[in-house]
Amino acid sequence: MQIKPDEITSILKSRIEGLDTSDAELTEVGTVLSVADGICRIHGLDNCMSFEMLELPNDVTGLALNLESDNVGAVLFGNWEEIVEGDTVKRTGRLLEIPVGEQLLGRIVDPLGTPLDGKGEIDTSHTRPTEHKAPGVVQRQPVTEPMLTGLKAIDSMIPIGRGQRELIIGDRQTGKTSIAIDAIINNKDRDLICVYVAIGQRKAAVVQLASVLEEAGALENTIIVMAAADESAPIKFLAPYAGCAMAEHFLYDGKAALVVYDDLTKHAAAYRQMSLLLRRPPGREAYPGDVFYLHSRLLERAVKLNDDLGGGSLTALPVIETQAGDVSAYIPTNVISITDGQIFLEPKLFNSGVRPAINVGISVSRVGGNAQIGPMRKVAGRLKLDLSQYRDLEAFSQFGSDLDADTRQALARGERLVTTLNQAERRPMPVEDQVVQIFAATNGYVDRINVDRVRKFLASLAESVSGNEPELTKKIAGGDWSDETQSALDQAVSQFAEDFGYDLDEEGLPLEEGDEPTRSQSSGSSSSSSSSDADSESDSDSDSDSASNENAADEAKAAA
Ligand SMILES: Nc1ncnc2c1ncn2[C@@H]1O[C@H](COP(=O)(O)OP(=O)(O)OP(=O)(O)O)[C@@H](O)[C@H]1O
Ligand SMILES: [Mg+2]
């Protein structure tokens, strides 16, 4: 048979023209070269992107991190122990995404969105990339709404606004987590979606925390993302980005969200471990060179969007654990410089009974002031100054009555201000009650009350004012601080103080001679009560006693 080249060419041409390539699938496939410690090296993925998701056997997902000339280094999520040398790896062409949506509220999930609380499957409708570019300057607007924590010491002196990044920093066991939890509880009815990211914590601690939130009725608008202590480094590395993406789902829907990263010290350590295994060059404290970028790109995603984009906000509360109060270590300085301020907690204060144990001198909030309500800004004005003055004079308090009148007065005031700012955990307070209490303390109404009765005085004061003067309380909450409001409040407080009864005279000396301790003996919050104390509490443990007092007051209020 004779072959006609023309005929063959035309047949081939027509075939090629008619080829339907739309549903032909083209994937780039590589093979695993080596695998260890949740990290693998893959050969053959020449066009792979950084942060691209890779598909491996046994439902293992890979994340391409190191793009080298002859191989790709990837971290593995899932059952990586089952991956062996020679397994095939498929590119997906997509950056790492996780499921997001309302369905996650009230649940504990891992960073990939898998439920960990045994409450059944989560049927999410959306996904979002874990890494997302932070909005630019034009897309933002200034922070003006408050994100109230319900803690007097913070809402008055270190106010946080919606869209702000405020660092909570301190040694271990100084109450860092408690502040974040109180903020979540305080916002349960204020249209704020919360995401709590637990990195490298014990599972039992996270379960405990979830039950605290549930008891307070705050779990239903909270998502808990957990990468427990025993998880592999890549999972811990991913956790904050996943939590942020889950919060961003609400942010770009025009809602307000809060995300707590507890804590970023463990996150940095996980990243260091991962980077060393990927053989990236170690730098200071053996962290890789881009550890600053690790946290800055995460925290820059906190934002108050402009109205064209829906006006949503994402507030971030990162937590950093220091060693022996050393804020100049590598990771703490990094995160301090990225955030808009820090709440610094000290073990010394914590152990001396100041709780929350905030060091007022070096704690700041650089943007939240604009978000504070007027009355709070006014009453808190002198508070910070008075307190730092008190800290300076505190060393002299042991000299007791040898001091001149002014110093004694400053010490007495300071002691009472510290007591005023003390607050039991899980007991957030409405901002108008805070204003009333701080107003009373800074205007000298508690100067003539014994320190161990101050808590009781303030609790009943707030209760009395909000009970008898609902209009006034409403005005204060609405930001009104006109002269009438001030004088009405002044009147209400002085009337209450009159009824409550003073313990000391104008000079600060006991009213009934002989049976009152002098202040030098009663300094410190754990002093024993005097025999003539009208108040019937037995004060062996003044802290927990006054906490239960406040508790009773709160309950009475709720019942009314
Ligand atoms: N305002 C408070 N009043 C009384 N106790 C408090 C207060 N805040 C925290 N605590 C107690 O202090 C302890 C430590 O608190 P928390 O777990 O919040 O600290 P942390 O700094 O997060 O600790 P860790 O370093 O272990 O994460 C807890 O037992 C908690 O109950
Ligand atoms: Mg903690």
Coordinates of C-alpha atoms and ligand atoms in Angstrom, one line a residue:
M1 CA 0.0 0.0 0.0
Q2 CA 1.2 3.4 -0.9
I3 CA 1.5 5.9 1.9
K4 CA 0.3 9.4 1.0
P5 CA 2.0 11.9 3.4
D6 CA -0.5 14.6 2.6
E7 CA -3.4 12.5 3.6
I8 CA -1.8 11.5 6.9
T9 CA -0.9 15.1 7.7
S10 CA -4.5 16.3 7.1
I11 CA -5.9 13.5 9.2
L12 CA -3.5 14.4 12.0
K13 CA -4.4 18.1 11.7
S14 CA -8.1 17.5 11.9
R15 CA -7.6 15.3 14.9
I16 CA -5.5 17.9 16.7
E17 CA -8.0 20.6 15.9
G18 CA -10.9 18.6 17.2
L19 CA -9.1 17.8 20.5
D20 CA -11.1 18.8 23.5
T21 CA -8.6 19.8 26.2
S22 CA -11.1 21.3 28.6
D23 CA -11.5 18.2 30.7
A24 CA -8.1 16.8 30.3
E25 CA -6.3 16.9 33.7
L26 CA -2.7 17.8 33.9
T27 CA -1.0 17.4 37.2
E28 CA 2.6 17.6 38.1
V29 CA 3.7 14.6 40.1
G30 CA 6.8 14.1 42.2
T31 CA 8.3 11.4 44.4
V32 CA 9.3 11.5 48.1
L33 CA 13.1 11.4 48.4
S34 CA 13.2 11.3 52.2
V35 CA 10.9 11.7 55.2
A36 CA 11.6 12.3 58.9
D37 CA 10.1 14.3 61.8
G38 CA 7.1 15.4 59.8
I39 CA 9.3 16.9 57.0
C40 CA 9.8 15.5 53.6
R41 CA 11.9 16.3 50.5
I42 CA 10.3 15.8 47.1
H43 CA 11.8 15.4 43.7
G44 CA 10.1 16.5 40.5
L45 CA 7.8 19.3 41.4
D46 CA 9.6 21.9 39.3
N47 CA 6.8 24.5 39.2
C48 CA 5.6 24.1 42.8
M49 CA 4.7 27.4 44.6
S50 CA 5.7 28.4 48.1
F51 CA 2.9 27.6 50.5
E52 CA 1.2 25.3 48.0
M53 CA -0.8 22.4 49.2
L54 CA 0.5 19.0 48.2
E55 CA -1.4 15.7 48.1
L56 CA 0.2 12.6 49.5
P57 CA -1.1 9.1 50.1
N58 CA -3.1 8.2 53.2
D59 CA -4.8 11.6 53.3
V60 CA -1.6 13.4 54.3
T61 CA -1.4 17.0 53.2
G62 CA 1.9 18.7 52.6
L63 CA 2.8 22.3 52.6
A64 CA 5.7 23.3 50.3
L65 CA 8.1 25.6 52.2
N66 CA 11.6 25.2 50.8
L67 CA 11.9 25.6 47.0
E68 CA 15.3 24.4 46.0
S69 CA 16.9 23.8 42.6
D70 CA 16.6 20.1 42.7
N71 CA 14.0 19.4 45.4
V72 CA 11.1 20.8 47.4
G73 CA 11.1 20.7 51.2
A74 CA 7.6 20.3 52.6
V75 CA 6.0 19.9 56.1
L76 CA 3.4 17.2 56.5
F77 CA 0.0 17.4 58.3
G78 CA -1.8 14.2 59.3
N79 CA -0.4 10.7 59.6
W80 CA 3.0 11.4 58.2
E81 CA 4.5 8.2 59.8
E82 CA 2.8 6.2 57.0
I83 CA 4.6 8.1 54.2
V84 CA 7.6 6.2 52.8
E85 CA 10.4 7.0 50.4
G86 CA 9.2 6.7 46.8
D87 CA 5.5 7.7 47.4
T88 CA 4.0 9.9 44.8
V89 CA 3.2 13.5 45.6
K90 CA 0.7 15.6 43.6
R91 CA 0.6 19.3 43.2
T92 CA -2.9 20.9 43.8
G93 CA -2.1 24.3 42.4
R94 CA -3.8 25.9 45.5
L95 CA -2.3 27.6 48.4
L96 CA -3.1 26.1 51.8
E97 CA -6.8 26.5 52.7
I98 CA -8.8 25.7 55.7
P99 CA -12.6 25.4 56.3
V100 CA -14.2 28.5 57.8
G101 CA -17.7 29.6 58.7
E102 CA -20.4 30.0 61.4
Q103 CA -20.6 26.3 61.9
L104 CA -17.3 26.4 63.8
L105 CA -18.7 28.5 66.6
G106 CA -18.8 26.8 69.9
R107 CA -16.4 24.1 68.8
I108 CA -12.8 23.0 69.5
V109 CA -11.0 22.2 66.2
D110 CA -7.4 21.6 65.1
P111 CA -5.7 24.0 62.7
L112 CA -7.1 22.1 59.7
G113 CA -10.7 22.5 60.9
T114 CA -11.1 18.9 62.1
P115 CA -13.3 18.7 65.2
L116 CA -11.6 17.6 68.5
D117 CA -14.5 17.9 70.9
G118 CA -16.4 14.8 69.9
K119 CA -19.5 16.8 69.1
G120 CA -19.8 15.5 65.5
E121 CA -18.7 16.5 62.0
I122 CA -18.6 20.2 61.1
D123 CA -20.3 21.0 57.9
T124 CA -18.6 24.2 56.7
S125 CA -19.5 25.9 53.5
H126 CA -16.5 28.0 52.9
T127 CA -12.7 27.8 52.8
R128 CA -10.1 30.5 53.2
P129 CA -6.3 30.6 52.6
T130 CA -4.4 30.4 55.8
E131 CA -2.0 33.1 54.5
H132 CA -3.7 36.3 53.4
K133 CA -2.2 39.6 52.6
A134 CA -2.9 42.2 55.3
P135 CA -5.2 45.1 54.2
G136 CA -3.3 48.3 53.1
V137 CA -3.5 51.8 54.5
V138 CA -6.3 52.9 52.2
Q139 CA -8.5 49.9 53.2
R140 CA -8.3 50.8 56.9
Q141 CA -9.8 53.4 59.2
P142 CA -8.8 54.6 62.6
V143 CA -9.7 52.5 65.7
T144 CA -12.6 54.2 67.5
E145 CA -14.8 51.6 69.1
P146 CA -13.8 50.1 72.5
M147 CA -13.0 46.4 73.0
L148 CA -13.9 46.3 76.6
T149 CA -12.3 43.6 78.7
G150 CA -14.4 44.3 81.8
L151 CA -11.2 44.6 83.9
K152 CA -10.9 47.9 85.6
A153 CA -7.2 48.1 85.4
I154 CA -7.2 47.6 81.6
D155 CA -10.3 49.5 80.5
S156 CA -9.2 52.5 82.5
M157 CA -5.5 52.8 81.9
I158 CA -4.6 50.5 79.0
P159 CA -7.8 50.7 76.8
I160 CA -8.1 48.4 73.8
G161 CA -10.0 49.4 70.7
R162 CA -11.5 47.1 68.1
G163 CA -8.9 46.5 65.4
Q164 CA -6.0 47.0 67.7
R165 CA -3.2 44.6 68.5
E166 CA -2.4 44.5 72.2
L167 CA 0.3 42.2 73.6
I168 CA -0.2 40.4 76.9
I169 CA 3.3 39.6 78.2
G170 CA 4.6 38.2 81.4
D171 CA 6.3 35.2 83.1
R172 CA 4.5 31.9 83.5
Q173 CA 1.5 31.8 85.8
T174 CA 1.0 35.5 86.1
G175 CA -2.6 35.5 84.8
K176 CA -2.0 36.1 81.0
T177 CA -4.7 33.6 79.8
S178 CA -7.1 34.9 82.4
I179 CA -7.1 38.4 81.0
A180 CA -7.9 37.0 77.5
I181 CA -10.7 34.8 78.9
D182 CA -12.2 37.7 80.8
A183 CA -12.2 39.7 77.6
I184 CA -14.0 36.9 75.8
I185 CA -16.6 36.5 78.6
N186 CA -17.2 40.3 78.8
N187 CA -18.0 40.5 75.1
K188 CA -20.5 37.6 75.0
D189 CA -23.4 39.9 74.3
R190 CA -21.6 42.6 72.4
D191 CA -21.5 41.1 68.9
L192 CA -17.9 40.1 69.0
I193 CA -16.9 36.8 67.5
C194 CA -13.9 35.3 69.4
V195 CA -11.3 32.9 68.3
Y196 CA -9.0 31.4 70.9
V197 CA -5.8 29.8 69.5
A198 CA -4.1 27.5 72.0
I199 CA -0.6 26.7 70.9
G200 CA 1.5 24.1 72.7
Q201 CA -0.8 23.9 75.8
R202 CA -1.9 20.8 77.7
K203 CA -5.1 19.4 76.3
A204 CA -6.6 19.3 79.8
A205 CA -6.0 23.0 80.2
V206 CA -7.9 23.8 77.0
V207 CA -10.8 21.6 77.9
Q208 CA -11.0 23.3 81.3
L209 CA -11.0 26.7 79.5
A210 CA -13.7 25.6 77.1
S211 CA -15.9 24.6 80.1
V212 CA -15.3 27.9 81.8
L213 CA -16.4 29.7 78.6
E214 CA -19.4 27.4 78.4
E215 CA -20.4 28.0 82.0
A216 CA -20.2 31.8 81.3
G217 CA -22.3 31.4 78.2
A218 CA -19.5 32.7 76.0
L219 CA -18.7 29.5 74.1
E220 CA -21.4 29.8 71.5
N221 CA -19.6 32.7 69.9
T222 CA -16.1 31.4 70.3
I223 CA -14.0 29.1 68.2
I224 CA -11.2 27.3 69.9
V225 CA -8.3 26.3 67.7
M226 CA -6.0 23.8 69.5
A227 CA -2.5 22.6 68.6
A228 CA -1.7 20.8 71.8
A229 CA 1.7 20.3 73.3
D230 CA 2.1 16.8 71.8
E231 CA 1.3 17.9 68.2
S232 CA 4.0 18.1 65.6
A233 CA 5.7 21.4 65.0
P234 CA 4.0 22.1 61.6
I235 CA 0.5 21.9 63.3
K236 CA 1.6 24.4 65.9
F237 CA 3.1 26.6 63.3
L238 CA -0.1 26.6 61.3
A239 CA -2.5 27.2 64.3
P240 CA -2.4 31.1 64.5
Y241 CA -2.7 31.5 60.8
A242 CA -5.7 29.1 60.8
G243 CA -7.3 31.0 63.7
C244 CA -6.8 34.3 61.9
A245 CA -8.4 32.9 58.7
M246 CA -11.4 31.7 60.7
A247 CA -11.7 35.2 62.2
E248 CA -11.2 36.9 58.9
H249 CA -14.3 35.1 57.6
F250 CA -16.3 37.3 60.0
L251 CA -14.1 40.3 59.5
Y252 CA -14.8 40.5 55.7
D253 CA -18.4 39.9 56.4
G254 CA -18.5 43.3 58.2
K255 CA -18.5 41.9 61.7
A256 CA -16.2 42.4 64.7
A257 CA -13.9 39.6 65.7
L258 CA -11.3 39.0 68.4
V259 CA -8.4 36.5 68.1
V260 CA -6.2 35.5 71.0
Y261 CA -2.9 33.8 70.2
D262 CA -1.9 31.9 73.4
D263 CA 1.0 31.9 73.1
L264 CA 3.4 33.1 70.3
T265 CA 6.5 32.1 72.3
K266 CA 5.6 28.4 71.6
H267 CA 4.7 29.3 68.1
A268 CA 8.2 30.7 67.5
A269 CA 9.7 27.6 69.0
A270 CA 7.7 25.4 66.7
Y271 CA 8.8 27.4 63.7
R272 CA 12.4 27.2 64.9
Q273 CA 12.2 23.4 65.1
M274 CA 10.6 23.2 61.7
S275 CA 13.2 25.5 60.1
L276 CA 16.1 23.6 61.6
L277 CA 14.7 20.4 60.3
L278 CA 14.3 22.0 56.9
R279 CA 18.0 23.0 57.2
R280 CA 17.4 26.7 57.0
P281 CA 20.3 28.6 58.5
P282 CA 19.9 29.4 62.2
G283 CA 20.4 33.0 63.4
R284 CA 20.0 34.7 66.8
E285 CA 18.9 32.3 69.5
A286 CA 18.9 29.7 66.7
Y287 CA 15.7 31.2 65.2
P288 CA 15.7 31.5 61.4
G289 CA 16.2 35.0 60.0
D290 CA 12.5 35.5 59.1
V291 CA 11.1 34.9 62.5
F292 CA 10.1 38.6 62.7
Y293 CA 8.2 38.3 59.4
L294 CA 6.5 35.2 60.9
H295 CA 4.8 37.3 63.5
S296 CA 4.5 40.6 61.7
R297 CA 2.6 39.2 58.8
L298 CA 0.2 37.5 61.2
L299 CA -0.4 40.5 63.4
E300 CA -0.7 43.0 60.5
R301 CA -3.9 41.1 59.6
A302 CA -5.6 42.8 62.6
V303 CA -7.5 45.7 61.2
K304 CA -10.4 48.1 61.3
L305 CA -11.7 48.1 57.7
N306 CA -13.1 51.2 56.1
D307 CA -16.9 51.5 55.6
D308 CA -16.7 50.6 51.9
L309 CA -15.3 47.3 52.8
G310 CA -18.0 46.7 55.4
G311 CA -16.3 48.3 58.4
G312 CA -15.5 44.9 60.1
S313 CA -12.7 44.7 62.7
L314 CA -10.2 42.1 63.8
T315 CA -8.6 42.7 67.2
A316 CA -5.6 40.6 68.1
L317 CA -4.4 39.7 71.6
P318 CA -1.1 37.9 71.2
V319 CA 0.4 36.4 74.4
I320 CA 4.1 36.1 75.0
E321 CA 5.7 34.3 77.9
T322 CA 9.0 35.8 79.3
Q323 CA 11.7 34.1 81.3
A324 CA 12.3 35.9 84.6
G325 CA 10.7 39.1 83.3
D326 CA 13.3 39.5 80.5
V327 CA 11.5 41.6 77.9
S328 CA 14.7 42.1 75.9
A329 CA 14.9 38.6 74.6
Y330 CA 14.6 38.1 70.9
I331 CA 10.9 37.1 70.5
P332 CA 9.5 39.4 73.2
T333 CA 11.2 42.5 71.6
N334 CA 10.0 41.5 68.1
V335 CA 6.4 41.2 69.2
I336 CA 6.5 44.3 71.4
S337 CA 7.6 46.3 68.3
I338 CA 4.9 44.8 66.1
T339 CA 2.0 45.4 68.4
D340 CA 0.2 48.7 69.4
G341 CA 1.0 48.3 73.1
Q342 CA 1.5 45.8 75.8
I343 CA 0.0 44.7 79.1
F344 CA 3.0 43.7 81.2
L345 CA 2.3 41.2 84.1
E346 CA 4.8 40.7 86.9
P347 CA 5.1 37.7 89.3
K348 CA 6.2 40.0 92.1
L349 CA 2.9 41.9 91.9
F350 CA 0.9 38.7 91.4
N351 CA 2.4 37.2 94.6
S352 CA 1.8 40.4 96.6
G353 CA -1.9 40.1 95.8
V354 CA -2.2 42.6 93.0
R355 CA -4.5 40.8 90.5
P356 CA -4.5 41.3 87.6
A357 CA -0.8 41.7 88.2
I358 CA -0.3 44.6 85.8
N359 CA 2.8 46.8 86.0
V360 CA 1.2 50.1 85.2
G361 CA 4.5 51.9 84.6
I362 CA 5.5 49.9 81.5
S363 CA 2.1 48.9 80.2
V364 CA 0.8 51.0 77.3
S365 CA -1.9 51.1 74.7
R366 CA -1.0 53.4 71.8
V367 CA -4.3 53.6 70.0
G368 CA -7.1 52.6 72.4
G369 CA -7.4 56.0 74.0
N370 CA -9.6 57.2 71.1
A371 CA -11.9 54.3 71.7
Q372 CA -12.5 55.0 75.4
I373 CA -15.8 56.6 76.5
G374 CA -15.5 60.2 77.8
P375 CA -16.2 59.6 81.5
M376 CA -13.7 56.8 81.7
R377 CA -11.0 58.9 80.1
K378 CA -11.7 61.7 82.6
V379 CA -11.7 59.6 85.8
A380 CA -8.8 57.5 84.7
G381 CA -6.6 60.6 83.9
R382 CA -5.1 60.9 87.4
L383 CA -5.2 57.2 88.2
K384 CA -2.0 56.3 86.4
L385 CA 0.0 59.2 87.9
D386 CA -1.2 58.5 91.4
L387 CA -0.4 54.9 91.1
S388 CA 3.2 55.4 89.9
Q389 CA 3.7 58.0 92.6
Y390 CA 2.5 55.4 95.1
R391 CA 5.0 52.8 93.8
D392 CA 7.8 55.3 94.3
L393 CA 6.8 56.0 97.9
E394 CA 5.9 52.4 98.7
A395 CA 9.3 51.7 100.2
F396 CA 8.7 54.3 102.8
S397 CA 5.5 52.8 104.0
Q398 CA 7.3 50.7 106.6
F399 CA 8.3 53.8 108.5
G400 CA 4.6 54.2 109.4
S401 CA 3.6 57.3 111.3
D402 CA 7.0 59.0 111.2
L403 CA 6.1 60.3 107.7
D404 CA 4.8 63.8 106.9
A405 CA 1.1 64.2 106.3
D406 CA 1.4 64.5 102.5
T407 CA 3.4 61.3 102.1
R408 CA 1.0 59.5 104.4
Q409 CA -1.9 60.7 102.4
A410 CA -0.3 59.6 99.1
L411 CA 0.4 56.2 100.5
A412 CA -3.1 55.8 101.9
R413 CA -4.6 56.8 98.5
G414 CA -2.3 54.5 96.6
E415 CA -3.0 51.5 98.8
R416 CA -6.7 52.1 98.2
L417 CA -6.3 52.6 94.4
V418 CA -4.5 49.3 94.2
T419 CA -7.3 47.6 96.1
T420 CA -9.8 49.4 93.8
L421 CA -8.1 48.0 90.7
N422 CA -7.9 44.4 92.1
Q423 CA -10.5 42.2 90.5
A424 CA -11.2 38.5 90.7
E425 CA -11.0 36.6 87.5
R426 CA -14.1 35.7 85.5
R427 CA -15.9 38.7 86.9
P428 CA -15.9 41.3 84.2
M429 CA -17.6 44.6 85.1
P430 CA -19.7 46.9 83.0
V431 CA -17.8 50.1 82.1
E432 CA -20.3 52.4 83.9
D433 CA -19.7 50.6 87.2
Q434 CA -16.0 50.9 86.7
V435 CA -16.4 54.6 86.2
V436 CA -18.4 54.9 89.4
Q437 CA -15.8 53.0 91.4
I438 CA -12.8 54.7 90.0
F439 CA -14.5 58.1 90.5
A440 CA -15.1 57.3 94.2
A441 CA -11.5 56.2 94.6
T442 CA -9.7 59.1 92.9
N443 CA -12.0 61.6 94.6
G444 CA -11.0 60.5 98.0
Y445 CA -14.2 58.8 99.1
V446 CA -12.4 55.7 100.1
D447 CA -9.6 57.4 101.9
R448 CA -11.5 57.2 105.2
I449 CA -12.4 53.6 104.8
N450 CA -10.1 50.8 106.1
V451 CA -8.3 49.0 103.3
D452 CA -9.9 45.7 104.0
R453 CA -13.4 47.2 103.7
V454 CA -12.7 49.0 100.4
R455 CA -13.7 46.2 98.2
K456 CA -17.0 45.8 100.0
F457 CA -17.6 49.5 99.9
L458 CA -17.0 49.7 96.1
A459 CA -19.1 46.6 95.3
S460 CA -22.1 47.9 97.2
L461 CA -21.5 51.4 95.8
A462 CA -21.7 50.3 92.2
E463 CA -24.7 48.2 93.1
S464 CA -26.4 51.1 94.9
V465 CA -25.7 53.7 92.1
S466 CA -26.9 51.4 89.3
G467 CA -29.9 50.4 91.4
N468 CA -31.0 53.8 92.6
E469 CA -29.9 56.0 89.7
P470 CA -30.5 54.0 86.5
E471 CA -30.8 57.2 84.4
L472 CA -27.4 58.4 85.6
T473 CA -25.8 55.1 84.9
K474 CA -27.2 55.1 81.5
K475 CA -25.9 58.6 80.8
I476 CA -22.4 57.6 81.9
A477 CA -22.5 54.4 79.7
G478 CA -23.6 56.6 76.8
G479 CA -20.4 58.8 77.3
D480 CA -22.1 61.8 79.0
W481 CA -19.7 63.6 81.4
S482 CA -21.4 67.0 81.7
D483 CA -21.3 69.0 84.9
E484 CA -24.8 67.9 85.9
T485 CA -23.8 64.2 85.5
Q486 CA -20.6 64.8 87.6
S487 CA -22.4 66.6 90.4
A488 CA -25.2 64.0 90.4
L489 CA -22.6 61.2 90.7
D490 CA -20.7 63.1 93.3
Q491 CA -23.9 63.5 95.3
A492 CA -24.8 59.8 95.0
V493 CA -21.3 58.7 96.0
S494 CA -21.1 61.0 99.0
Q495 CA -24.6 60.0 100.2
F496 CA -23.6 56.4 99.9
A497 CA -20.3 56.9 101.8
E498 CA -22.2 58.7 104.5
D499 CA -24.6 55.7 104.9
F500 CA -21.7 53.2 104.7
G501 CA -19.9 54.8 107.6
Y502 CA -16.2 55.9 107.9
D503 CA -13.5 54.1 109.8
L504 CA -11.0 56.9 109.9
D505 CA -11.2 60.6 110.6
E506 CA -9.9 63.4 108.2
E507 CA -6.3 62.9 109.4
G508 CA -6.4 59.2 108.7
L509 CA -6.6 58.1 112.3
P510 CA -9.0 55.6 113.6
L511 CA -12.3 57.0 114.8
E512 CA -12.7 55.0 117.9
E513 CA -9.5 55.0 119.9
G514 CA -7.8 51.8 121.0
D515 CA -9.5 49.2 118.9
E516 CA -8.4 50.2 115.4
P517 CA -5.0 49.3 114.0
T518 CA -2.9 52.1 112.7
R519 CA -2.3 52.2 109.0
S520 CA 1.3 51.1 109.2
Q521 CA 0.1 47.8 110.7
S522 CA -2.8 47.4 108.3
S523 CA -0.8 48.1 105.1
G524 CA -1.0 45.4 102.4
S525 CA -4.2 43.7 101.3
S526 CA -3.8 40.6 103.5
S527 CA -4.0 42.5 106.8
S528 CA -6.3 41.0 109.4
S529 CA -9.4 43.0 110.2
S530 CA -9.9 45.0 113.3
S531 CA -12.2 43.9 116.1
S532 CA -14.4 46.9 115.7
D533 CA -14.9 46.3 112.1
A534 CA -18.6 46.7 111.5
D535 CA -18.5 44.3 108.6
S536 CA -19.1 40.8 109.7
E537 CA -16.8 38.9 107.3
S538 CA -14.1 36.9 109.0
D539 CA -11.1 38.0 107.2
S540 CA -8.6 35.2 107.4
D541 CA -8.3 35.3 103.6
S542 CA -9.4 38.7 102.6
D543 CA -8.9 38.1 98.9
S544 CA -11.2 35.2 98.5
D545 CA -13.6 36.7 101.0
S546 CA -14.0 39.9 99.2
A547 CA -14.3 38.0 95.9
S548 CA -17.2 36.1 97.3
N549 CA -18.6 39.4 98.6
E550 CA -18.5 40.8 95.1
N551 CA -20.0 37.6 93.9
A552 CA -22.9 38.0 96.2
A553 CA -23.3 41.6 95.1
D554 CA -23.3 40.5 91.5
E555 CA -25.9 37.8 92.1
A556 CA -28.2 40.2 94.0
K557 CA -27.9 42.6 91.0
A558 CA -28.8 39.8 88.6
A559 CA -31.8 38.9 90.6
A560 CA -33.1 42.5 90.8
Ligands
LIG1 N1 -7.5 38.3 88.7 C1 -7.2 37.1 89.3 N2 -7.6 36.9 90.6 C2 -7.3 35.7 91.2 N3 -6.6 34.7 90.6 C3 -6.2 34.9 89.3 C4 -6.5 36.1 88.6 N4 -5.9 35.9 87.4 C5 -5.4 34.7 87.3 N5 -5.5 34.1 88.5 C6 -5.0 32.7 88.8 O1 -3.6 32.7 88.5 C7 -3.3 31.4 88.0 C8 -2.5 31.6 86.6 O2 -3.4 32.2 85.7 P1 -3.3 32.0 84.2 O3 -3.4 30.6 83.8 O4 -4.2 32.9 83.5 O5 -1.8 32.5 84.0 P2 -0.9 32.3 82.7 O6 0.1 33.4 82.8 O7 -1.7 32.2 81.5 O8 -0.2 30.9 83.0 P3 0.7 30.0 82.0 O9 2.0 30.6 81.9 O10 0.7 28.7 82.7 O11 -0.1 30.0 80.7 C9 -4.5 30.7 87.8 O12 -4.6 29.7 88.8 C10 -5.6 31.7 87.9 O13 -6.8 31.1 88.5
MG2 MG -1.7 30.7 80.0

